[in-house]
GROMACS .gro file of C-alpha atoms in nm:
model
  269
    1UNK     CA    1  -2.450  -1.058   3.237
    2UNK     CA    2  -2.627  -0.780   3.448
    3UNK     CA    3  -2.663  -0.424   3.358
    4UNK     CA    4  -2.698  -0.161   3.649
    5UNK     CA    5  -2.927   0.135   3.619
    6UNK     CA    6  -2.626   0.374   3.565
    7UNK     CA    7  -2.521   0.153   3.278
    8UNK     CA    8  -2.860   0.111   3.140
    9UNK     CA    9  -2.883   0.520   3.143
   10UNK     CA   10  -2.556   0.541   2.975
   11UNK     CA   11  -2.660   0.284   2.710
   12UNK     CA   12  -2.991   0.470   2.645
   13UNK     CA   13  -2.814   0.816   2.593
   14UNK     CA   14  -2.532   0.693   2.363
   15UNK     CA   15  -2.786   0.508   2.160
   16UNK     CA   16  -3.002   0.834   2.145
   17UNK     CA   17  -2.718   1.030   2.023
   18UNK     CA   18  -2.587   0.772   1.769
   19UNK     CA   19  -2.950   0.736   1.631
   20UNK     CA   20  -2.929   1.121   1.568
   21UNK     CA   21  -2.620   1.116   1.386
   22UNK     CA   22  -2.701   0.806   1.168
   23UNK     CA   23  -3.033   0.981   1.064
   24UNK     CA   24  -2.881   1.327   1.004
   25UNK     CA   25  -2.597   1.225   0.804
   26UNK     CA   26  -2.683   0.874   0.667
   27UNK     CA   27  -2.424   0.682   0.869
   28UNK     CA   28  -2.222   0.707   1.190
   29UNK     CA   29  -2.451   0.495   1.429
   30UNK     CA   30  -2.195   0.203   1.499
   31UNK     CA   31  -1.909   0.424   1.481
   32UNK     CA   32  -2.039   0.659   1.746
   33UNK     CA   33  -2.181   0.380   1.960
   34UNK     CA   34  -1.887   0.154   1.965
   35UNK     CA   35  -1.673   0.431   2.056
   36UNK     CA   36  -1.868   0.502   2.351
   37UNK     CA   37  -2.037   0.182   2.469
   38UNK     CA   38  -1.724   0.000   2.562
   39UNK     CA   39  -1.652   0.216   2.845
   40UNK     CA   40  -1.944   0.108   3.012
   41UNK     CA   41  -1.967  -0.277   2.919
   42UNK     CA   42  -1.750  -0.541   2.739
   43UNK     CA   43  -1.702  -0.526   2.357
   44UNK     CA   44  -1.893  -0.857   2.283
   45UNK     CA   45  -2.243  -0.743   2.440
   46UNK     CA   46  -2.177  -0.378   2.317
   47UNK     CA   47  -2.123  -0.513   1.943
   48UNK     CA   48  -2.457  -0.722   1.978
   49UNK     CA   49  -2.651  -0.434   2.113
   50UNK     CA   50  -2.545  -0.203   1.838
   51UNK     CA   51  -2.627  -0.448   1.585
   52UNK     CA   52  -2.986  -0.509   1.679
   53UNK     CA   53  -3.063  -0.158   1.825
   54UNK     CA   54  -2.944  -0.011   1.478
   55UNK     CA   55  -3.225  -0.132   1.297
   56UNK     CA   56  -3.490   0.136   1.413
   57UNK     CA   57  -3.263   0.473   1.318
   58UNK     CA   58  -3.152   0.308   0.981
   59UNK     CA   59  -3.505   0.206   0.875
   60UNK     CA   60  -3.663   0.527   0.950
   61UNK     CA   61  -3.377   0.730   0.766
   62UNK     CA   62  -3.439   0.502   0.461
   63UNK     CA   63  -3.793   0.562   0.460
   64UNK     CA   64  -3.767   0.929   0.488
   65UNK     CA   65  -3.532   0.941   0.201
   66UNK     CA   66  -3.660   0.631   0.004
   67UNK     CA   67  -3.772   0.847  -0.313
   68UNK     CA   68  -3.408   0.960  -0.371
   69UNK     CA   69  -3.259   0.621  -0.450
   70UNK     CA   70  -3.008   0.535  -0.677
   71UNK     CA   71  -3.140   0.207  -0.793
   72UNK     CA   72  -2.857   0.066  -1.025
   73UNK     CA   73  -2.583   0.166  -0.786
   74UNK     CA   74  -2.756   0.029  -0.483
   75UNK     CA   75  -2.815  -0.318  -0.611
   76UNK     CA   76  -2.445  -0.353  -0.726
   77UNK     CA   77  -2.325  -0.239  -0.391
   78UNK     CA   78  -2.544  -0.471  -0.211
   79UNK     CA   79  -2.435  -0.769  -0.399
   80UNK     CA   80  -2.072  -0.719  -0.307
   81UNK     CA   81  -2.174  -0.645   0.006
   82UNK     CA   82  -2.378  -0.965   0.093
   83UNK     CA   83  -2.101  -1.166  -0.034
   84UNK     CA   84  -1.850  -1.020   0.175
   85UNK     CA   85  -2.045  -1.021   0.478
   86UNK     CA   86  -1.991  -1.394   0.594
   87UNK     CA   87  -1.611  -1.359   0.544
   88UNK     CA   88  -1.629  -1.028   0.778
   89UNK     CA   89  -1.809  -1.255   1.052
   90UNK     CA   90  -1.553  -1.534   1.034
   91UNK     CA   91  -1.285  -1.266   1.066
   92UNK     CA   92  -1.470  -1.141   1.385
   93UNK     CA   93  -1.411  -1.477   1.545
   94UNK     CA   94  -1.045  -1.555   1.411
   95UNK     CA   95  -0.846  -1.228   1.338
   96UNK     CA   96  -0.742  -0.978   1.584
   97UNK     CA   97  -0.965  -0.690   1.607
   98UNK     CA   98  -0.713  -0.424   1.700
   99UNK     CA   99  -0.502  -0.481   1.379
  100UNK     CA  100  -0.806  -0.473   1.154
  101UNK     CA  101  -0.955  -0.161   1.280
  102UNK     CA  102  -0.622   0.006   1.273
  103UNK     CA  103  -0.543  -0.077   0.915
  104UNK     CA  104  -0.882   0.038   0.824
  105UNK     CA  105  -0.865   0.369   0.986
  106UNK     CA  106  -0.540   0.431   0.780
  107UNK     CA  107  -0.743   0.370   0.460
  108UNK     CA  108  -1.038   0.550   0.547
  109UNK     CA  109  -0.839   0.850   0.667
  110UNK     CA  110  -0.620   0.861   0.351
  111UNK     CA  111  -0.970   0.852   0.149
  112UNK     CA  112  -1.150   1.117   0.370
  113UNK     CA  113  -0.837   1.382   0.328
  114UNK     CA  114  -0.846   1.308  -0.052
  115UNK     CA  115  -1.199   1.387  -0.062
  116UNK     CA  116  -1.150   1.697   0.151
  117UNK     CA  117  -0.863   1.863  -0.062
  118UNK     CA  118  -0.957   1.768  -0.405
  119UNK     CA  119  -1.213   1.951  -0.588
  120UNK     CA  120  -1.504   1.771  -0.741
  121UNK     CA  121  -1.438   1.756  -1.134
  122UNK     CA  122  -1.706   1.536  -1.209
  123UNK     CA  123  -2.043   1.643  -1.350
  124UNK     CA  124  -2.397   1.575  -1.234
  125UNK     CA  125  -2.446   1.348  -1.515
  126UNK     CA  126  -2.144   1.134  -1.491
  127UNK     CA  127  -2.227   0.777  -1.432
  128UNK     CA  128  -2.104   0.584  -1.106
  129UNK     CA  129  -1.804   0.368  -1.144
  130UNK     CA  130  -1.916  -0.018  -1.116
  131UNK     CA  131  -1.563  -0.111  -0.996
  132UNK     CA  132  -1.565   0.138  -0.695
  133UNK     CA  133  -1.924   0.048  -0.633
  134UNK     CA  134  -1.826  -0.293  -0.597
  135UNK     CA  135  -1.515  -0.221  -0.392
  136UNK     CA  136  -1.695   0.006  -0.156
  137UNK     CA  137  -1.976  -0.248  -0.103
  138UNK     CA  138  -1.769  -0.516  -0.025
  139UNK     CA  139  -1.557  -0.352   0.217
  140UNK     CA  140  -1.858  -0.225   0.398
  141UNK     CA  141  -2.036  -0.576   0.412
  142UNK     CA  142  -1.709  -0.717   0.522
  143UNK     CA  143  -1.640  -0.484   0.801
  144UNK     CA  144  -2.001  -0.490   0.918
  145UNK     CA  145  -1.944  -0.846   0.988
  146UNK     CA  146  -1.602  -0.811   1.136
  147UNK     CA  147  -1.624  -0.504   1.342
  148UNK     CA  148  -1.965  -0.387   1.314
  149UNK     CA  149  -1.851  -0.074   1.166
  150UNK     CA  150  -1.945  -0.085   0.806
  151UNK     CA  151  -2.055   0.268   0.740
  152UNK     CA  152  -1.712   0.444   0.648
  153UNK     CA  153  -1.633   0.264   0.312
  154UNK     CA  154  -1.967   0.295   0.162
  155UNK     CA  155  -1.973   0.674   0.305
  156UNK     CA  156  -1.642   0.759   0.140
  157UNK     CA  157  -1.781   0.597  -0.182
  158UNK     CA  158  -2.127   0.801  -0.151
  159UNK     CA  159  -1.958   1.144  -0.060
  160UNK     CA  160  -1.754   1.134  -0.385
  161UNK     CA  161  -2.036   1.091  -0.602
  162UNK     CA  162  -2.222   1.384  -0.778
  163UNK     CA  163  -2.539   1.358  -0.592
  164UNK     CA  164  -2.763   1.598  -0.367
  165UNK     CA  165  -2.733   1.529  -0.001
  166UNK     CA  166  -3.083   1.363   0.008
  167UNK     CA  167  -2.993   1.117  -0.260
  168UNK     CA  168  -2.654   1.033  -0.087
  169UNK     CA  169  -2.854   0.967   0.246
  170UNK     CA  170  -3.108   0.754   0.066
  171UNK     CA  171  -2.829   0.558  -0.089
  172UNK     CA  172  -2.635   0.489   0.247
  173UNK     CA  173  -2.951   0.439   0.486
  174UNK     CA  174  -3.082   0.186   0.235
  175UNK     CA  175  -2.765   0.020   0.185
  176UNK     CA  176  -2.707  -0.008   0.571
  177UNK     CA  177  -3.064  -0.120   0.630
  178UNK     CA  178  -3.045  -0.421   0.392
  179UNK     CA  179  -2.682  -0.523   0.534
  180UNK     CA  180  -2.797  -0.459   0.903
  181UNK     CA  181  -3.095  -0.703   0.844
  182UNK     CA  182  -2.910  -0.979   0.693
  183UNK     CA  183  -2.653  -0.967   0.959
  184UNK     CA  184  -2.928  -0.986   1.238
  185UNK     CA  185  -3.068  -1.294   1.066
  186UNK     CA  186  -2.716  -1.446   1.054
  187UNK     CA  187  -2.646  -1.385   1.430
  188UNK     CA  188  -2.975  -1.542   1.518
  189UNK     CA  189  -2.826  -1.872   1.371
  190UNK     CA  190  -2.532  -1.859   1.608
  191UNK     CA  191  -2.481  -1.885   1.971
  192UNK     CA  192  -2.360  -1.525   2.022
  193UNK     CA  193  -2.735  -1.397   2.096
  194UNK     CA  194  -2.904  -1.468   2.434
  195UNK     CA  195  -3.220  -1.315   2.568
  196UNK     CA  196  -3.075  -1.052   2.782
  197UNK     CA  197  -2.895  -0.901   2.477
  198UNK     CA  198  -3.213  -0.903   2.292
  199UNK     CA  199  -3.384  -0.759   2.596
  200UNK     CA  200  -3.166  -0.464   2.628
  201UNK     CA  201  -3.158  -0.404   2.263
  202UNK     CA  202  -3.506  -0.392   2.244
  203UNK     CA  203  -3.537  -0.145   2.545
  204UNK     CA  204  -3.311   0.093   2.394
  205UNK     CA  205  -3.470   0.082   2.041
  206UNK     CA  206  -3.712   0.370   2.142
  207UNK     CA  207  -3.405   0.602   2.217
  208UNK     CA  208  -3.258   0.495   1.887
  209UNK     CA  209  -3.608   0.594   1.714
  210UNK     CA  210  -3.619   0.930   1.890
  211UNK     CA  211  -3.256   1.020   1.793
  212UNK     CA  212  -3.343   0.913   1.439
  213UNK     CA  213  -3.630   1.152   1.427
  214UNK     CA  214  -3.417   1.440   1.577
  215UNK     CA  215  -3.151   1.341   1.313
  216UNK     CA  216  -3.400   1.396   1.028
  217UNK     CA  217  -3.500   1.735   1.157
  218UNK     CA  218  -3.140   1.846   1.156
  219UNK     CA  219  -3.061   1.739   0.822
  220UNK     CA  220  -3.286   1.975   0.663
  221UNK     CA  221  -3.106   2.249   0.806
  222UNK     CA  222  -2.774   2.166   0.641
  223UNK     CA  223  -2.654   2.285   0.305
  224UNK     CA  224  -2.502   2.074   0.037
  225UNK     CA  225  -2.144   2.201   0.073
  226UNK     CA  226  -2.165   2.189   0.451
  227UNK     CA  227  -2.307   1.850   0.440
  228UNK     CA  228  -2.038   1.711   0.217
  229UNK     CA  229  -1.763   1.830   0.460
  230UNK     CA  230  -1.966   1.716   0.766
  231UNK     CA  231  -1.950   1.379   0.631
  232UNK     CA  232  -1.569   1.364   0.531
  233UNK     CA  233  -1.457   1.578   0.823
  234UNK     CA  234  -1.647   1.308   1.041
  235UNK     CA  235  -1.494   1.021   0.856
  236UNK     CA  236  -1.123   1.179   0.913
  237UNK     CA  237  -1.215   1.218   1.319
  238UNK     CA  238  -1.329   0.905   1.348
  239UNK     CA  239  -1.072   0.712   1.136
  240UNK     CA  240  -0.804   0.896   1.339
  241UNK     CA  241  -0.954   0.766   1.648
  242UNK     CA  242  -0.965   0.411   1.513
  243UNK     CA  243  -0.577   0.430   1.434
  244UNK     CA  244  -0.491   0.580   1.762
  245UNK     CA  245  -0.713   0.348   1.968
  246UNK     CA  246  -0.762   0.056   1.763
  247UNK     CA  247  -1.036  -0.182   1.832
  248UNK     CA  248  -1.298  -0.034   2.087
  249UNK     CA  249  -1.236  -0.313   2.323
  250UNK     CA  250  -1.181  -0.362   2.702
  251UNK     CA  251  -0.981  -0.646   2.873
  252UNK     CA  252  -1.167  -0.956   2.917
  253UNK     CA  253  -1.325  -0.969   3.263
  254UNK     CA  254  -1.530  -1.270   3.401
  255UNK     CA  255  -1.691  -1.555   3.251
  256UNK     CA  256  -1.896  -1.389   3.008
  257UNK     CA  257  -1.629  -1.248   2.800
  258UNK     CA  258  -1.478  -1.621   2.769
  259UNK     CA  259  -1.833  -1.746   2.714
  260UNK     CA  260  -1.868  -1.522   2.412
  261UNK     CA  261  -1.522  -1.629   2.262
  262UNK     CA  262  -1.611  -1.994   2.299
  263UNK     CA  263  -1.973  -1.960   2.154
  264UNK     CA  264  -1.851  -1.750   1.863
  265UNK     CA  265  -1.573  -1.990   1.762
  266UNK     CA  266  -1.829  -2.312   1.798
  267UNK     CA  267  -2.070  -2.114   1.572
  268UNK     CA  268  -1.826  -2.067   1.307
  269UNK     CA  269  -1.655  -2.375   1.314
   0.00000   0.00000   0.00000
């Protein structure tokens, strides 16, 4: 697959913006990137580029907020996420992405609206529910493997905790960093990744890194109440787009898309 100069410029701008969103609010890199990149290239290459280029902004944000980590909750969430991740990768190959994304959108929209309209009555000292930690972690791990959009479930969970904005972002970014790293290692063991994909991903990482720095600066200007509503509001909009649009895909064109499908099936079987 060859990328023209105009397509490469579009990819770079999208990655820059996605990195800024990710670093500013703790999630959203894949949501933004996968909502825009398929307008310029096929969804399989877009999926892989997002997966590999996501590491820089997530790592930057995780390092910036590392001192605010809720260690007990993150370990439980990560365990459930990593157990669900392989199942998500299998679903990526065998299940219709459009149906999966639409159903996920309905669930996320309902949770986001509930979080927006319901007043927080939990005190700052209340413990985090282990059950919801496991559910949110598993859902995010599963979706990260299936559609590269693992942020919303864990973001919904995080937004409903009695945490400060920095603690919320520390939890989100650390969780996504570990899940993304394990996914990248898993992808390298399959036939989905080629040198051109790795080259393009490496080429746009500086733009993701720059976007991440801009996002860290912006996040210090947001007050806690606005921060909470910003997260839930973005989730409402993004999940509505997921319901309306379905999977961020375009029709298969050419030999490349068929090759990705055959290679993916071969890697799972």
